[in-house]
Amino acid sequence: MKNRILVVEDELHIAQALIFNLEQEGYSVHHTETGEEALALLESGEFDLVVLDLMLPGISGFDVCQKIRERWERLPVLILTAKGEPQDKVAGLAMGADDYLTKPFSLDEFLIRIAGILKRSGWYRPDLGPEITFGGNLVNLGNGKAKSIHGDLDLTEQELKLFQVFVEHHDEVIERGPLLQRAWGVDPGTETRTLDNFVARLRKYFEPNPSEPRHFQTIRGKGYCFRLNPDKTFE
Amino acid sequence: MKNRILVVEDELHIAQALIFNLEQEGYSVHHTETGEEALALLESGEFDLVVLDLMLPGISGFDVCQKIRERWERLPVLILTAKGEPQDKVAGLAMGADDYLTKPFSLDEFLIRIAGILKRSGWYRPDLGPEITFGGNLVNLGNGKAKSIHGDLDLTEQELKLFQVFVEHHDEVIERGPLLQRAWGVDPGTETRTLDNFVARLRKYFEPNPSEPRHFQTIRGKGYCFRLNPDKTFE
DNA sequence: ACAGGTTTTACAAAAGTTTGACAAAGATGA
DNA sequence: TCATCTTTGTCAAACTTTTGTAAAACCTGT
């Protein structure tokens, strides 16, 4: 799942640049112009990192940082500022910021520092990989651990690979060829029953009634279709 | 327990200043002038942080950093350098340095960044105290003395190293490659049964029933996973 | 040469994947 | 609707790959 970043910055042209680049990197980015808004948004507890400008209208960046530290000890904070005096830097870091960049800074450095912070912060949240839920099942797409409606289980490597392909293209028909290609890396024309066997196995794992598949549907003459939510009729 | 810092710096007057100040802060400090010495010293696995100058005689700081990352994924590294070009900075951070300071820098900033890194690195390794308990066993991670459910024993050097890697990454899957790399320092592609033998031995030591491992689980096709508390379901 | 520890070798066992035969279900056209 | 053709489901046997195990070989320092 994408890391969510909150950018607190009142200079709009800077904010835009940051947001654009962060999104480019695949992060989910939110933005506020004031510390008050930021703190309110953070209450949702849905952020992985805060990029915080020190010069803000209203409540100062320092105070915001301090409040963040009081409330969420380990939420990573990266401070941005125009002030370059060591004094400020030390003060910023001393109040618990994880990193500190002074404007102007290189965008590359900015991005890479963020990546580093997130990588390390991920270490103390053990195996929180991307995961997906459907019809009462939960599958960790990273390590293949799953809680199905029938019980816990571990997907094998190949099962996981196939499942990932299904998830990636959920709710669209995938023909046998491309499926073979993506999940097995073999020639799309390959003639085999392996695919069917694996689909059967996924059904056994995750379908309430495997003989009447709701999520792993077969489209005769075409291929298969993985439906996240079979009940929802869609546009 | 004092945090142990390794300073790798060939300019003696700088090194002295760093050492003096770090010791003043209560750290236990070691010093080498070359990368080779540093890597050798690190083998003991007894450091919490490395302060690394990029300009070294012999093997370069970059290479040292890279080697450190291969062998000890999470050992914090703070890079010092005279080069100030963003290029270098990005390169240094990209190779996994935790932080990067360009000379001249404020001693205050240096110390505070170190404090921050160490504080956070403590978070990544929450269970890495001097000793660890799991499923009725107790192992001293420093000297390898253990009280297992079957009796007292001493882990050999290699057994201990492997065990340390397992503990450091408990509850996550570690593939054979990285395992070989971190515990033995050999090429990740190495083909050997040694690893399996050692896992078998750890199982014999610590598992109630070695043929049905609860703590040292094998993840077929991937590697092994050391579970501190096997009963706890994930997430 | 010996002892403790580590690595290699060789083989057994286990886990995972593919194949092939055949049954079942859907389509097609008279 | 029936006969026929095609595609998909199922299952067990065959096969492949990975891991477990134990003994022998190998170091290294005493």
mmCIF file of N, CA and C in Angstrom, chain A residues 12-114:
data_model
loop_
_atom_site.group_PDB
_atom_site.id
_atom_site.type_symbol
_atom_site.label_atom_id
_atom_site.label_comp_id
_atom_site.label_asym_id
_atom_site.label_seq_id
_atom_site.Cartn_x
_atom_site.Cartn_y
_atom_site.Cartn_z
ATOM 1 N N LEU A 12 2.685 28.262 -1.751
ATOM 2 C CA LEU A 12 2.017 27.327 -2.643
ATOM 3 C C LEU A 12 2.890 26.788 -3.766
ATOM 4 N N HIS A 13 3.757 27.638 -4.289
ATOM 5 C CA HIS A 13 4.540 27.131 -5.418
ATOM 6 C C HIS A 13 5.523 26.058 -4.957
ATOM 7 N N ILE A 14 6.009 26.230 -3.749
ATOM 8 C CA ILE A 14 6.879 25.177 -3.211
ATOM 9 C C ILE A 14 6.077 23.916 -2.938
ATOM 10 N N ALA A 15 4.941 24.123 -2.296
ATOM 11 C CA ALA A 15 4.090 22.982 -1.984
ATOM 12 C C ALA A 15 3.776 22.183 -3.237
ATOM 13 N N GLN A 16 3.432 22.899 -4.284
ATOM 14 C CA GLN A 16 3.073 22.208 -5.517
ATOM 15 C C GLN A 16 4.215 21.365 -6.053
ATOM 16 N N ALA A 17 5.400 21.954 -6.006
ATOM 17 C CA ALA A 17 6.556 21.217 -6.497
ATOM 18 C C ALA A 17 6.755 19.948 -5.672
ATOM 19 N N LEU A 18 6.659 20.092 -4.376
ATOM 20 C CA LEU A 18 6.855 18.932 -3.510
ATOM 21 C C LEU A 18 5.815 17.865 -3.792
ATOM 22 N N ILE A 19 4.580 18.315 -3.832
ATOM 23 C CA ILE A 19 3.494 17.366 -4.037
ATOM 24 C C ILE A 19 3.662 16.634 -5.361
ATOM 25 N N PHE A 20 3.942 17.414 -6.371
ATOM 26 C CA PHE A 20 4.085 16.797 -7.687
ATOM 27 C C PHE A 20 5.146 15.703 -7.664
ATOM 28 N N ASN A 21 6.295 16.048 -7.096
ATOM 29 C CA ASN A 21 7.389 15.084 -7.092
ATOM 30 C C ASN A 21 7.113 13.882 -6.199
ATOM 31 N N LEU A 22 6.484 14.131 -5.090
ATOM 32 C CA LEU A 22 6.179 13.014 -4.201
ATOM 33 C C LEU A 22 5.186 12.060 -4.853
ATOM 34 N N GLU A 23 4.197 12.647 -5.500
ATOM 35 C CA GLU A 23 3.219 11.786 -6.159
ATOM 36 C C GLU A 23 3.868 11.021 -7.298
ATOM 37 N N GLN A 24 4.759 11.698 -7.959
ATOM 38 C CA GLN A 24 5.519 11.047 -9.022
ATOM 39 C C GLN A 24 6.216 9.796 -8.511
ATOM 40 N N GLU A 25 6.662 9.880 -7.265
ATOM 41 C CA GLU A 25 7.372 8.748 -6.661
ATOM 42 C C GLU A 25 6.411 7.666 -6.175
ATOM 43 N N GLY A 26 5.126 7.958 -6.284
ATOM 44 C CA GLY A 26 4.171 6.932 -5.905
ATOM 45 C C GLY A 26 3.612 7.068 -4.496
ATOM 46 N N TYR A 27 3.872 8.180 -3.843
ATOM 47 C CA TYR A 27 3.286 8.371 -2.527
ATOM 48 C C TYR A 27 1.895 8.964 -2.656
ATOM 49 N N SER A 28 1.116 8.730 -1.650
ATOM 50 C CA SER A 28 -0.176 9.384 -1.566
ATOM 51 C C SER A 28 0.016 10.641 -0.724
ATOM 52 N N VAL A 29 -0.225 11.805 -1.317
ATOM 53 C CA VAL A 29 0.146 13.060 -0.669
ATOM 54 C C VAL A 29 -1.074 13.911 -0.316
ATOM 55 N N HIS A 30 -1.055 14.446 0.900
ATOM 56 C CA HIS A 30 -2.058 15.438 1.279
ATOM 57 C C HIS A 30 -1.336 16.731 1.620
ATOM 58 N N HIS A 31 -2.086 17.806 1.650
ATOM 59 C CA HIS A 31 -1.451 19.093 1.830
ATOM 60 C C HIS A 31 -2.304 20.015 2.695
ATOM 61 N N THR A 32 -1.665 20.688 3.636
ATOM 62 C CA THR A 32 -2.347 21.750 4.358
ATOM 63 C C THR A 32 -1.422 22.956 4.389
ATOM 64 N N GLU A 33 -2.034 24.116 4.600
ATOM 65 C CA GLU A 33 -1.232 25.338 4.607
ATOM 66 C C GLU A 33 -0.933 25.824 6.019
ATOM 67 N N THR A 34 -1.611 25.271 6.970
ATOM 68 C CA THR A 34 -1.372 25.725 8.343
ATOM 69 C C THR A 34 -1.179 24.543 9.283
ATOM 70 N N GLY A 35 -0.556 24.859 10.402
ATOM 71 C CA GLY A 35 -0.314 23.852 11.410
ATOM 72 C C GLY A 35 -1.603 23.338 12.031
ATOM 73 N N GLU A 36 -2.540 24.241 12.204
ATOM 74 C CA GLU A 36 -3.805 23.831 12.805
ATOM 75 C C GLU A 36 -4.475 22.742 11.969
ATOM 76 N N GLU A 37 -4.586 23.041 10.682
ATOM 77 C CA GLU A 37 -5.192 22.044 9.797
ATOM 78 C C GLU A 37 -4.431 20.730 9.865
ATOM 79 N N ALA A 38 -3.122 20.852 9.841
ATOM 80 C CA ALA A 38 -2.287 19.656 9.840
ATOM 81 C C ALA A 38 -2.591 18.785 11.052
ATOM 82 N N LEU A 39 -2.580 19.414 12.216
ATOM 83 C CA LEU A 39 -2.824 18.635 13.427
ATOM 84 C C LEU A 39 -4.200 17.986 13.391
ATOM 85 N N ALA A 40 -5.161 18.731 12.853
ATOM 86 C CA ALA A 40 -6.506 18.163 12.764
ATOM 87 C C ALA A 40 -6.504 16.939 11.851
ATOM 88 N N LEU A 41 -5.852 17.087 10.697
ATOM 89 C CA LEU A 41 -5.815 15.982 9.738
ATOM 90 C C LEU A 41 -5.101 14.766 10.331
ATOM 91 N N LEU A 42 -4.043 15.045 11.054
ATOM 92 C CA LEU A 42 -3.263 13.950 11.604
ATOM 93 C C LEU A 42 -4.067 13.104 12.582
ATOM 94 N N GLU A 43 -5.060 13.725 13.188
ATOM 95 C CA GLU A 43 -5.877 12.983 14.139
ATOM 96 C C GLU A 43 -6.436 11.699 13.529
ATOM 97 N N SER A 44 -6.594 11.719 12.232
ATOM 98 C CA SER A 44 -7.122 10.517 11.587
ATOM 99 C C SER A 44 -6.127 9.372 11.696
ATOM 100 N N GLY A 45 -4.903 9.730 12.019
ATOM 101 C CA GLY A 45 -3.897 8.682 12.212
ATOM 102 C C GLY A 45 -3.512 7.954 10.945
ATOM 103 N N GLU A 46 -3.731 8.600 9.824
ATOM 104 C CA GLU A 46 -3.528 7.870 8.578
ATOM 105 C C GLU A 46 -2.293 8.275 7.805
ATOM 106 N N PHE A 47 -1.337 8.872 8.491
ATOM 107 C CA PHE A 47 -0.146 9.297 7.759
ATOM 108 C C PHE A 47 1.112 8.569 8.211
ATOM 109 N N ASP A 48 2.022 8.440 7.261
ATOM 110 C CA ASP A 48 3.263 7.727 7.548
ATOM 111 C C ASP A 48 4.427 8.687 7.741
ATOM 112 N N LEU A 49 4.239 9.916 7.292
ATOM 113 C CA LEU A 49 5.322 10.888 7.391
ATOM 114 C C LEU A 49 4.774 12.295 7.224
ATOM 115 N N VAL A 50 5.399 13.245 7.924
ATOM 116 C CA VAL A 50 4.989 14.643 7.791
ATOM 117 C C VAL A 50 6.162 15.464 7.293
ATOM 118 N N VAL A 51 5.920 16.234 6.241
ATOM 119 C CA VAL A 51 6.905 17.195 5.767
ATOM 120 C C VAL A 51 6.437 18.552 6.269
ATOM 121 N N LEU A 52 7.264 19.179 7.093
ATOM 122 C CA LEU A 52 6.792 20.348 7.833
ATOM 123 C C LEU A 52 7.675 21.563 7.607
ATOM 124 N N ASP A 53 7.058 22.625 7.112
ATOM 125 C CA ASP A 53 7.780 23.881 6.989
ATOM 126 C C ASP A 53 7.774 24.566 8.350
ATOM 127 N N LEU A 54 8.870 25.201 8.692
ATOM 128 C CA LEU A 54 8.907 25.852 10.001
ATOM 129 C C LEU A 54 8.196 27.197 9.997
ATOM 130 N N MET A 55 8.250 27.888 8.860
ATOM 131 C CA MET A 55 7.632 29.214 8.788
ATOM 132 C C MET A 55 6.189 29.084 8.339
ATOM 133 N N LEU A 56 5.302 29.118 9.279
ATOM 134 C CA LEU A 56 3.893 28.971 8.940
ATOM 135 C C LEU A 56 3.106 30.140 9.507
ATOM 136 N N PRO A 57 2.011 30.457 8.863
ATOM 137 C CA PRO A 57 1.111 31.441 9.464
ATOM 138 C C PRO A 57 0.434 30.772 10.651
ATOM 139 N N GLY A 58 0.084 31.560 11.650
ATOM 140 C CA GLY A 58 -0.553 30.965 12.824
ATOM 141 C C GLY A 58 0.458 30.216 13.674
ATOM 142 N N ILE A 59 0.052 29.087 14.177
ATOM 143 C CA ILE A 59 0.906 28.282 15.046
ATOM 144 C C ILE A 59 2.178 27.868 14.293
ATOM 145 N N SER A 60 3.307 28.030 14.941
ATOM 146 C CA SER A 60 4.588 27.852 14.257
ATOM 147 C C SER A 60 4.933 26.385 14.026
ATOM 148 N N GLY A 61 5.822 26.181 13.094
ATOM 149 C CA GLY A 61 6.257 24.826 12.789
ATOM 150 C C GLY A 61 6.857 24.143 14.002
ATOM 151 N N PHE A 62 7.612 24.914 14.762
ATOM 152 C CA PHE A 62 8.189 24.358 15.985
ATOM 153 C C PHE A 62 7.105 23.764 16.866
ATOM 154 N N ASP A 63 6.080 24.541 17.077
ATOM 155 C CA ASP A 63 5.016 24.078 17.958
ATOM 156 C C ASP A 63 4.311 22.862 17.384
ATOM 157 N N VAL A 64 4.122 22.895 16.067
ATOM 158 C CA VAL A 64 3.471 21.751 15.435
ATOM 159 C C VAL A 64 4.300 20.502 15.678
ATOM 160 N N CYS A 65 5.596 20.636 15.450
ATOM 161 C CA CYS A 65 6.476 19.501 15.636
ATOM 162 C C CYS A 65 6.394 18.973 17.069
ATOM 163 N N GLN A 66 6.412 19.908 17.982
ATOM 164 C CA GLN A 66 6.358 19.508 19.378
ATOM 165 C C GLN A 66 5.056 18.764 19.701
ATOM 166 N N LYS A 67 3.985 19.292 19.172
ATOM 167 C CA LYS A 67 2.691 18.657 19.419
ATOM 168 C C LYS A 67 2.666 17.253 18.792
ATOM 169 N N ILE A 68 3.230 17.149 17.607
ATOM 170 C CA ILE A 68 3.284 15.844 16.951
ATOM 171 C C ILE A 68 4.030 14.863 17.837
ATOM 172 N N ARG A 69 5.149 15.305 18.365
ATOM 173 C CA ARG A 69 5.953 14.425 19.190
ATOM 174 C C ARG A 69 5.234 13.972 20.453
ATOM 175 N N GLU A 70 4.462 14.906 20.998
ATOM 176 C CA GLU A 70 3.735 14.538 22.200
ATOM 177 C C GLU A 70 2.691 13.468 21.907
ATOM 178 N N ARG A 71 2.083 13.616 20.752
ATOM 179 C CA ARG A 71 0.932 12.766 20.466
ATOM 180 C C ARG A 71 1.344 11.457 19.790
ATOM 181 N N TRP A 72 2.286 11.535 18.840
ATOM 182 C CA TRP A 72 2.718 10.338 18.124
ATOM 183 C C TRP A 72 4.237 10.266 18.158
ATOM 184 N N GLU A 73 4.738 9.643 19.167
ATOM 185 C CA GLU A 73 6.170 9.652 19.416
ATOM 186 C C GLU A 73 6.999 9.297 18.187
ATOM 187 N N ARG A 74 6.501 8.339 17.389
ATOM 188 C CA ARG A 74 7.365 7.813 16.339
ATOM 189 C C ARG A 74 6.969 8.215 14.930
ATOM 190 N N LEU A 75 6.008 9.086 14.794
ATOM 191 C CA LEU A 75 5.632 9.519 13.457
ATOM 192 C C LEU A 75 6.778 10.341 12.876
ATOM 193 N N PRO A 76 7.339 9.901 11.785
ATOM 194 C CA PRO A 76 8.494 10.601 11.221
ATOM 195 C C PRO A 76 8.142 12.010 10.745
ATOM 196 N N VAL A 77 9.011 12.948 11.080
ATOM 197 C CA VAL A 77 8.817 14.338 10.664
ATOM 198 C C VAL A 77 10.074 14.818 9.959
ATOM 199 N N LEU A 78 9.886 15.399 8.798
ATOM 200 C CA LEU A 78 11.010 16.010 8.107
ATOM 201 C C LEU A 78 10.747 17.499 8.042
ATOM 202 N N ILE A 79 11.701 18.255 8.566
ATOM 203 C CA ILE A 79 11.494 19.700 8.648
ATOM 204 C C ILE A 79 12.162 20.431 7.484
ATOM 205 N N LEU A 80 11.422 21.359 6.931
ATOM 206 C CA LEU A 80 11.948 22.214 5.871
ATOM 207 C C LEU A 80 12.048 23.626 6.397
ATOM 208 N N THR A 81 13.086 24.309 6.010
ATOM 209 C CA THR A 81 13.153 25.690 6.448
ATOM 210 C C THR A 81 14.113 26.505 5.634
ATOM 211 N N ALA A 82 13.905 27.798 5.664
ATOM 212 C CA ALA A 82 14.808 28.692 4.966
ATOM 213 C C ALA A 82 15.960 29.068 5.885
ATOM 214 N N LYS A 83 15.699 29.080 7.140
ATOM 215 C CA LYS A 83 16.745 29.425 8.088
ATOM 216 C C LYS A 83 17.874 28.396 7.990
ATOM 217 N N GLY A 84 19.065 28.900 7.937
ATOM 218 C CA GLY A 84 20.147 27.946 7.827
ATOM 219 C C GLY A 84 21.063 27.939 9.023
ATOM 220 N N GLU A 85 20.770 28.791 9.982
ATOM 221 C CA GLU A 85 21.696 28.851 11.120
ATOM 222 C C GLU A 85 21.667 27.544 11.906
ATOM 223 N N PRO A 86 22.832 27.104 12.257
ATOM 224 C CA PRO A 86 22.949 25.866 13.019
ATOM 225 C C PRO A 86 22.036 25.866 14.232
ATOM 226 N N GLN A 87 21.889 26.992 14.828
ATOM 227 C CA GLN A 87 21.021 27.115 15.996
ATOM 228 C C GLN A 87 19.658 26.502 15.729
ATOM 229 N N ASP A 88 19.051 26.980 14.663
ATOM 230 C CA ASP A 88 17.710 26.503 14.340
ATOM 231 C C ASP A 88 17.714 25.022 14.046
ATOM 232 N N LYS A 89 18.736 24.635 13.335
ATOM 233 C CA LYS A 89 18.844 23.242 12.939
ATOM 234 C C LYS A 89 18.849 22.360 14.183
ATOM 235 N N VAL A 90 19.725 22.717 15.082
ATOM 236 C CA VAL A 90 19.829 21.941 16.306
ATOM 237 C C VAL A 90 18.508 21.952 17.053
ATOM 238 N N ALA A 91 17.911 23.117 17.106
ATOM 239 C CA ALA A 91 16.633 23.213 17.809
ATOM 240 C C ALA A 91 15.608 22.288 17.165
ATOM 241 N N GLY A 92 15.592 22.296 15.844
ATOM 242 C CA GLY A 92 14.624 21.470 15.135
ATOM 243 C C GLY A 92 14.858 19.995 15.399
ATOM 244 N N LEU A 93 16.077 19.595 15.278
ATOM 245 C CA LEU A 93 16.384 18.185 15.489
ATOM 246 C C LEU A 93 16.163 17.815 16.947
ATOM 247 N N ALA A 94 16.515 18.753 17.822
ATOM 248 C CA ALA A 94 16.395 18.461 19.248
ATOM 249 C C ALA A 94 14.942 18.201 19.619
ATOM 250 N N MET A 95 14.047 18.841 18.925
ATOM 251 C CA MET A 95 12.651 18.632 19.292
ATOM 252 C C MET A 95 12.112 17.354 18.653
ATOM 253 N N GLY A 96 12.978 16.589 18.060
ATOM 254 C CA GLY A 96 12.550 15.261 17.650
ATOM 255 C C GLY A 96 12.254 15.093 16.177
ATOM 256 N N ALA A 97 12.614 16.089 15.374
ATOM 257 C CA ALA A 97 12.442 15.886 13.945
ATOM 258 C C ALA A 97 13.376 14.773 13.500
ATOM 259 N N ASP A 98 12.984 14.044 12.494
ATOM 260 C CA ASP A 98 13.819 12.947 12.024
ATOM 261 C C ASP A 98 14.873 13.447 11.065
ATOM 262 N N ASP A 99 14.572 14.535 10.420
ATOM 263 C CA ASP A 99 15.546 15.079 9.482
ATOM 264 C C ASP A 99 15.235 16.545 9.260
ATOM 265 N N TYR A 100 16.139 17.207 8.606
ATOM 266 C CA TYR A 100 16.058 18.644 8.529
ATOM 267 C C TYR A 100 16.707 19.084 7.232
ATOM 268 N N LEU A 101 15.965 19.782 6.410
ATOM 269 C CA LEU A 101 16.536 20.297 5.166
ATOM 270 C C LEU A 101 16.366 21.802 5.109
ATOM 271 N N THR A 102 17.407 22.492 4.673
ATOM 272 C CA THR A 102 17.279 23.936 4.539
ATOM 273 C C THR A 102 17.131 24.295 3.076
ATOM 274 N N LYS A 103 16.176 25.190 2.812
ATOM 275 C CA LYS A 103 15.983 25.659 1.450
ATOM 276 C C LYS A 103 17.129 26.599 1.094
ATOM 277 N N PRO A 104 17.575 26.589 -0.122
ATOM 278 C CA PRO A 104 17.092 25.691 -1.166
ATOM 279 C C PRO A 104 17.777 24.335 -1.028
ATOM 280 N N PHE A 105 17.032 23.292 -1.353
ATOM 281 C CA PHE A 105 17.626 21.957 -1.267
ATOM 282 C C PHE A 105 17.392 21.233 -2.583
ATOM 283 N N SER A 106 18.152 20.223 -2.789
ATOM 284 C CA SER A 106 17.998 19.462 -4.029
ATOM 285 C C SER A 106 16.792 18.540 -3.907
ATOM 286 N N LEU A 107 16.002 18.511 -4.934
ATOM 287 C CA LEU A 107 14.811 17.675 -4.915
ATOM 288 C C LEU A 107 15.200 16.209 -4.763
ATOM 289 N N ASP A 108 16.294 15.841 -5.391
ATOM 290 C CA ASP A 108 16.762 14.466 -5.267
ATOM 291 C C ASP A 108 17.035 14.125 -3.820
ATOM 292 N N GLU A 109 17.728 15.051 -3.163
ATOM 293 C CA GLU A 109 18.054 14.766 -1.779
ATOM 294 C C GLU A 109 16.783 14.669 -0.950
ATOM 295 N N PHE A 110 15.877 15.550 -1.203
ATOM 296 C CA PHE A 110 14.593 15.529 -0.501
ATOM 297 C C PHE A 110 13.922 14.165 -0.635
ATOM 298 N N LEU A 111 13.818 13.712 -1.867
ATOM 299 C CA LEU A 111 13.116 12.457 -2.125
ATOM 300 C C LEU A 111 13.835 11.271 -1.497
ATOM 301 N N ILE A 112 15.143 11.323 -1.586
ATOM 302 C CA ILE A 112 15.886 10.172 -1.097
ATOM 303 C C ILE A 112 15.888 10.126 0.418
ATOM 304 N N ARG A 113 15.871 11.293 1.037
ATOM 305 C CA ARG A 113 15.801 11.296 2.500
ATOM 306 C C ARG A 113 14.444 10.763 2.946
ATOM 307 N N ILE A 114 13.430 11.124 2.217
ATOM 308 C CA ILE A 114 12.102 10.619 2.557
ATOM 309 C C ILE A 114 12.045 9.108 2.397
#
